[in-house]
Amino acid sequence: MATLVSVNVGLPRDVAWHGKTVHTGVWKSSVEGSHMARRLNIDGDGQGDLDGHGGEFRAIYVYQLDSYDYWADRMGRDDFVHGQFGENFTVTGLADDEVCIGDRYRVGGAVVEVTQPRVTCYRVGIRMDEPRMAALLTSSGRTGFYLRVLEEGLVEAGQEMVKVADGPEHMTVAEANALLYRPQHPRPALQRALRIPALSPGWQASFQALLDAPPGGGNAGLTANAGPPPAWPSFRSARIVERRQESATVWSFVLELDAADPPDHESNGAAGLPGQFVTVRLRPDPDGPPVLRSYSLSHPPEQRRLQISVKREDQGVGSRYLVDRDRVGETIDVAAPRGGFILHPGTGPVVLWSAGIGATPVLAMLEALAAEHSDRDVWWLHGARDRAEHPFAGLVDDLLAGLPHAHRSVRYSRPGPDDRLGADYDAAGRLTAEAMTDLDLPRDAEHYLCGPSGFLEELSAGLASMGVPPQRVRTEIFGAAPGLEPGIVQTPARPPHEPAGAPGTGPLVSFARSGVSTHFDTGYASLLELAEACDVPVRWSCRTGVCHNCESNLLAGEIAYSPDPIDAPAQGRLLICCSQPTSEVVLDL
């Protein structure tokens, strides 16, 4: 018989952790008497991070007493109390390998439904005083599970939990957990999971992503599309064979890869796709450290040839090095094209949004569509300051003229006196989603956006308000991506820098997008900890190789894992939360 042993609630609190402040609701305490189970939580309960916990499909978290016994024995502890694992219901008789997604139970006056396994994060490790706890819970198959409240009602410890309906596919919580997090993701099991109406939307999206992903691309259910594996490891030598000015501040460079590179640089994957980027290694000071910069491809890759376009910035060491002197005939080092910002095949409408130099990756997409004489509806929406700052204008117009269903809307924020309305540009003002409402963009279009972070945030929010589903909006950002530190109370951001204290003695670690190179030290448990010491923007959640939020491109070098991730990332990628460098490494951070 399944029994509700304890009802546990707790409101979020601030907790000191590793020099930071964490806002978390993981501390739950047993309460006496009846409490109302409501659609979003139990009265008196709350969550500190609503992106990861809580909500309709995660209203009540359940954990089992037999798992308490398991962890007490494994960890040699006798200090556990009800609510120890952050659960709202401590129960008996509802094991993860027996309870199924979609099972329904009546408990007291409430009816609840099982929706998903628990997604564990670093905060349960804080509560348990065990940093590896997220990985231990997931790998053990003892995650516990969430309930959705179908009928609100009073619940109380000691009540029986009576099953009133079976989940339609009889997929246990443990099976669903393993299907997402372990290396094997068999298609029949994914299809079976997606037939369960009760499965939460987040898990449905993860299983659908795994079902749609090509083989060899890592765990698509846990991380955004990383694109195909890189065509070669590390860097290759490339000669600058062409230099072309595109606007007052933008120049294009055609790079020809050195065919005489050693055999270990032979291609082992796709040579690049429109929308991807490359990282180049420059040496402005022959006696100083190299400068690493990432630039989008502005033309579809060709045999041994790649084209990048660079905006000259007064404070940009890399852009000034490339632009201020004619370097045709010189060689630079280039890493293989990478990234998941790629044009997806299909027949539906495509909307290409860009601002300034953000035109580069979507220009490559436009060229690819023109090369295949696509009959798709194609929209080119671009924002620039004026004609002088409008790169690729003539080329874009020529490409659009060759497409049977092409549309253009160019906006100048500060048009000059000689800029021609209706020819050079179509309207004055900034490019925003609201400004485009009169264009009546197709509702089923795929949207590709590239530009500064503010531009992307504003447009993404605008498109969402217009009813565009998030899966139809793909973005690419300049420079370092925004960080993700769930539950951390934010402090004023600092620019990336070398870590405080004495220099490390380990391998050199270069954060390419942040412009920081520093030596690793054994005082850091992982590359994530080194990045944090440098204030490099990072993304993470579990910190133990489970969630893949920290997955990043490994541009060069070798790493080792400790602990090993539950499911390894794709080729050319790494999990920075549990990896350490074994050679000089370059990271796309």
CSV table of N, CA and C in Angstrom, one decimal, residues 183-257:
chain,number,residue,atom,x,y,z
A,183,PRO,N,23.2,7.1,-22.4
A,183,PRO,CA,23.6,7.2,-23.8
A,183,PRO,C,22.7,6.7,-24.8
A,184,GLN,N,21.9,5.7,-24.5
A,184,GLN,CA,21.1,5.0,-25.5
A,184,GLN,C,19.7,5.7,-25.5
A,185,HIS,N,19.2,6.1,-26.7
A,185,HIS,CA,17.9,6.7,-26.8
A,185,HIS,C,17.1,6.0,-28.0
A,186,PRO,N,16.7,4.8,-27.8
A,186,PRO,CA,16.1,4.0,-28.9
A,186,PRO,C,14.8,4.7,-29.4
A,187,ARG,N,14.6,4.8,-30.7
A,187,ARG,CA,13.5,5.4,-31.3
A,187,ARG,C,12.1,4.9,-30.8
A,188,PRO,N,12.0,3.6,-30.7
A,188,PRO,CA,10.7,3.1,-30.3
A,188,PRO,C,10.3,3.6,-28.9
A,189,ALA,N,11.3,3.7,-28.0
A,189,ALA,CA,11.0,4.1,-26.6
A,189,ALA,C,10.7,5.6,-26.7
A,190,LEU,N,11.4,6.4,-27.5
A,190,LEU,CA,11.1,7.8,-27.6
A,190,LEU,C,9.7,8.0,-28.1
A,191,GLN,N,9.3,7.3,-29.2
A,191,GLN,CA,7.9,7.4,-29.7
A,191,GLN,C,6.9,7.0,-28.7
A,192,ARG,N,7.2,6.0,-27.9
A,192,ARG,CA,6.3,5.5,-26.8
A,192,ARG,C,6.1,6.6,-25.8
A,193,ALA,N,7.2,7.2,-25.4
A,193,ALA,CA,7.1,8.3,-24.4
A,193,ALA,C,6.3,9.5,-24.9
A,194,LEU,N,6.4,9.8,-26.2
A,194,LEU,CA,5.7,10.9,-26.7
A,194,LEU,C,4.2,10.6,-26.9
A,195,ARG,N,3.8,9.4,-26.7
A,195,ARG,CA,2.4,9.1,-26.8
A,195,ARG,C,1.7,9.2,-25.4
A,196,ILE,N,2.4,9.7,-24.4
A,196,ILE,CA,1.9,9.8,-23.0
A,196,ILE,C,1.4,11.2,-22.9
A,197,PRO,N,0.1,11.5,-22.9
A,197,PRO,CA,-0.4,12.9,-22.8
A,197,PRO,C,0.0,13.6,-21.5
A,198,ALA,N,0.2,12.8,-20.4
A,198,ALA,CA,0.6,13.5,-19.1
A,198,ALA,C,2.0,13.9,-19.0
A,199,LEU,N,2.9,13.5,-19.9
A,199,LEU,CA,4.3,13.9,-19.9
A,199,LEU,C,4.4,15.4,-20.0
A,200,SER,N,5.2,16.0,-19.2
A,200,SER,CA,5.3,17.5,-19.1
A,200,SER,C,5.8,18.0,-20.5
A,201,PRO,N,5.5,19.2,-20.8
A,201,PRO,CA,5.9,19.8,-22.1
A,201,PRO,C,7.4,19.8,-22.3
A,202,GLY,N,8.1,20.1,-21.2
A,202,GLY,CA,9.6,20.1,-21.3
A,202,GLY,C,10.2,18.8,-21.7
A,203,TRP,N,9.7,17.8,-21.1
A,203,TRP,CA,10.2,16.4,-21.4
A,203,TRP,C,9.7,16.0,-22.8
A,204,GLN,N,8.5,16.4,-23.2
A,204,GLN,CA,8.1,16.1,-24.5
A,204,GLN,C,9.0,16.7,-25.5
A,205,ALA,N,9.4,18.0,-25.3
A,205,ALA,CA,10.3,18.7,-26.2
A,205,ALA,C,11.7,18.0,-26.3
A,206,SER,N,12.2,17.5,-25.1
A,206,SER,CA,13.5,16.9,-25.1
A,206,SER,C,13.4,15.5,-25.9
A,207,PHE,N,12.4,14.8,-25.7
A,207,PHE,CA,12.3,13.5,-26.4
A,207,PHE,C,12.1,13.7,-27.9
A,208,GLN,N,11.3,14.8,-28.3
A,208,GLN,CA,11.1,15.1,-29.7
A,208,GLN,C,12.4,15.5,-30.3
A,209,ALA,N,13.2,16.3,-29.6
A,209,ALA,CA,14.5,16.7,-30.1
A,209,ALA,C,15.4,15.5,-30.3
A,210,LEU,N,15.4,14.5,-29.4
A,210,LEU,CA,16.2,13.3,-29.6
A,210,LEU,C,15.7,12.5,-30.8
A,211,LEU,N,14.4,12.5,-31.0
A,211,LEU,CA,13.8,11.7,-32.1
A,211,LEU,C,14.2,12.4,-33.4
A,212,ASP,N,14.3,13.7,-33.5
A,212,ASP,CA,14.6,14.4,-34.7
A,212,ASP,C,16.0,14.6,-35.0
A,213,ALA,N,16.9,14.4,-34.0
A,213,ALA,CA,18.3,14.7,-34.2
A,213,ALA,C,19.0,13.6,-35.0
A,214,PRO,N,20.0,14.0,-35.9
A,214,PRO,CA,20.8,13.1,-36.6
A,214,PRO,C,21.7,12.3,-35.7
A,215,PRO,N,22.1,11.1,-36.0
A,215,PRO,CA,23.0,10.4,-35.2
A,215,PRO,C,24.4,11.1,-35.0
A,216,GLY,N,25.0,10.9,-33.9
A,216,GLY,CA,26.4,11.4,-33.7
A,216,GLY,C,26.4,12.8,-33.2
A,217,GLY,N,25.3,13.4,-32.9
A,217,GLY,CA,25.2,14.8,-32.5
A,217,GLY,C,25.1,15.1,-31.0
A,218,GLY,N,25.5,14.1,-30.2
A,218,GLY,CA,25.4,14.3,-28.8
A,218,GLY,C,24.0,14.1,-28.3
A,219,ASN,N,23.7,14.6,-27.1
A,219,ASN,CA,22.4,14.4,-26.5
A,219,ASN,C,21.5,15.7,-26.8
A,220,ALA,N,20.8,15.6,-27.9
A,220,ALA,CA,20.0,16.7,-28.4
A,220,ALA,C,18.8,17.0,-27.5
A,221,GLY,N,18.5,16.1,-26.6
A,221,GLY,CA,17.4,16.3,-25.6
A,221,GLY,C,17.8,17.2,-24.5
A,222,LEU,N,19.2,17.4,-24.3
A,222,LEU,CA,19.7,18.2,-23.2
A,222,LEU,C,20.3,19.5,-23.6
A,223,THR,N,20.7,19.6,-24.9
A,223,THR,CA,21.4,20.8,-25.3
A,223,THR,C,20.8,21.3,-26.7
A,224,ALA,N,20.9,22.5,-26.9
A,224,ALA,CA,20.5,23.1,-28.2
A,224,ALA,C,21.4,22.4,-29.3
A,225,ASN,N,20.8,22.4,-30.5
A,225,ASN,CA,21.6,21.9,-31.7
A,225,ASN,C,23.0,22.4,-31.8
A,226,ALA,N,23.9,21.6,-31.7
A,226,ALA,CA,25.3,22.0,-31.8
A,226,ALA,C,25.9,22.0,-33.2
A,227,GLY,N,25.1,21.5,-34.1
A,227,GLY,CA,25.5,21.4,-35.5
A,227,GLY,C,26.3,20.1,-35.7
A,228,PRO,N,26.7,19.9,-36.9
A,228,PRO,CA,27.5,18.6,-37.2
A,228,PRO,C,28.9,18.7,-36.6
A,229,PRO,N,29.5,17.5,-36.5
A,229,PRO,CA,30.9,17.5,-35.9
A,229,PRO,C,31.8,18.4,-36.7
A,230,PRO,N,32.8,19.0,-36.1
A,230,PRO,CA,33.8,19.8,-36.9
A,230,PRO,C,34.5,19.0,-37.9
A,231,ALA,N,34.9,19.6,-39.0
A,231,ALA,CA,35.6,18.9,-40.1
A,231,ALA,C,37.0,18.5,-39.8
A,232,TRP,N,37.6,19.2,-38.8
A,232,TRP,CA,39.0,18.9,-38.4
A,232,TRP,C,39.2,19.3,-37.0
A,233,PRO,N,40.1,18.7,-36.3
A,233,PRO,CA,40.4,19.1,-34.9
A,233,PRO,C,41.4,20.3,-34.9
A,234,SER,N,41.3,21.1,-33.8
A,234,SER,CA,42.3,22.1,-33.6
A,234,SER,C,42.2,23.2,-34.7
A,235,PHE,N,43.4,23.7,-35.1
A,235,PHE,CA,43.5,24.8,-36.1
A,235,PHE,C,44.2,24.3,-37.3
A,236,ARG,N,43.9,24.9,-38.4
A,236,ARG,CA,44.6,24.6,-39.7
A,236,ARG,C,45.1,26.0,-40.2
A,237,SER,N,46.2,25.9,-41.0
A,237,SER,CA,46.8,27.0,-41.6
A,237,SER,C,45.9,27.4,-42.8
A,238,ALA,N,45.7,28.7,-43.0
A,238,ALA,CA,44.9,29.2,-44.1
A,238,ALA,C,45.5,30.5,-44.6
A,239,ARG,N,45.5,30.6,-45.9
A,239,ARG,CA,46.1,31.8,-46.6
A,239,ARG,C,45.0,32.8,-46.9
A,240,ILE,N,45.2,34.1,-46.7
A,240,ILE,CA,44.3,35.1,-47.1
A,240,ILE,C,44.5,35.3,-48.6
A,241,VAL,N,43.5,35.0,-49.4
A,241,VAL,CA,43.6,35.1,-50.9
A,241,VAL,C,42.8,36.3,-51.5
A,242,GLU,N,41.9,36.9,-50.7
A,242,GLU,CA,41.2,38.0,-51.2
A,242,GLU,C,40.7,38.9,-50.0
A,243,ARG,N,40.7,40.2,-50.3
A,243,ARG,CA,40.3,41.2,-49.3
A,243,ARG,C,39.3,42.1,-50.0
A,244,ARG,N,38.1,42.4,-49.5
A,244,ARG,CA,37.1,43.2,-50.2
A,244,ARG,C,36.4,44.0,-49.2
A,245,GLN,N,36.3,45.3,-49.5
A,245,GLN,CA,35.5,46.2,-48.6
A,245,GLN,C,34.1,46.2,-48.9
A,246,GLU,N,33.2,46.0,-47.9
A,246,GLU,CA,31.8,45.8,-48.1
A,246,GLU,C,31.0,47.1,-47.6
A,247,SER,N,31.6,47.9,-46.7
A,247,SER,CA,30.9,49.1,-46.3
A,247,SER,C,32.0,50.0,-45.7
A,248,ALA,N,31.6,51.1,-45.0
A,248,ALA,CA,32.6,51.9,-44.4
A,248,ALA,C,33.5,51.2,-43.4
A,249,THR,N,32.9,50.2,-42.7
A,249,THR,CA,33.6,49.6,-41.6
A,249,THR,C,33.7,48.1,-41.7
A,250,VAL,N,33.2,47.5,-42.8
A,250,VAL,CA,33.2,46.0,-42.9
A,250,VAL,C,34.1,45.6,-44.1
A,251,TRP,N,34.9,44.6,-43.9
A,251,TRP,CA,35.7,44.0,-44.9
A,251,TRP,C,35.5,42.5,-44.9
A,252,SER,N,35.5,41.9,-46.1
A,252,SER,CA,35.4,40.4,-46.3
A,252,SER,C,36.8,39.9,-46.6
A,253,PHE,N,37.1,38.7,-46.1
A,253,PHE,CA,38.4,38.0,-46.4
A,253,PHE,C,38.1,36.5,-46.8
A,254,VAL,N,38.7,36.1,-47.9
A,254,VAL,CA,38.5,34.8,-48.4
A,254,VAL,C,39.8,34.0,-47.9
A,255,LEU,N,39.6,32.9,-47.2
A,255,LEU,CA,40.7,32.1,-46.6
A,255,LEU,C,40.7,30.8,-47.4
A,256,GLU,N,42.0,30.4,-47.8
A,256,GLU,CA,42.2,29.2,-48.5
A,256,GLU,C,43.0,28.3,-47.6
A,257,LEU,N,42.4,27.1,-47.2
A,257,LEU,CA,43.0,26.2,-46.3
A,257,LEU,C,44.3,25.6,-47.0
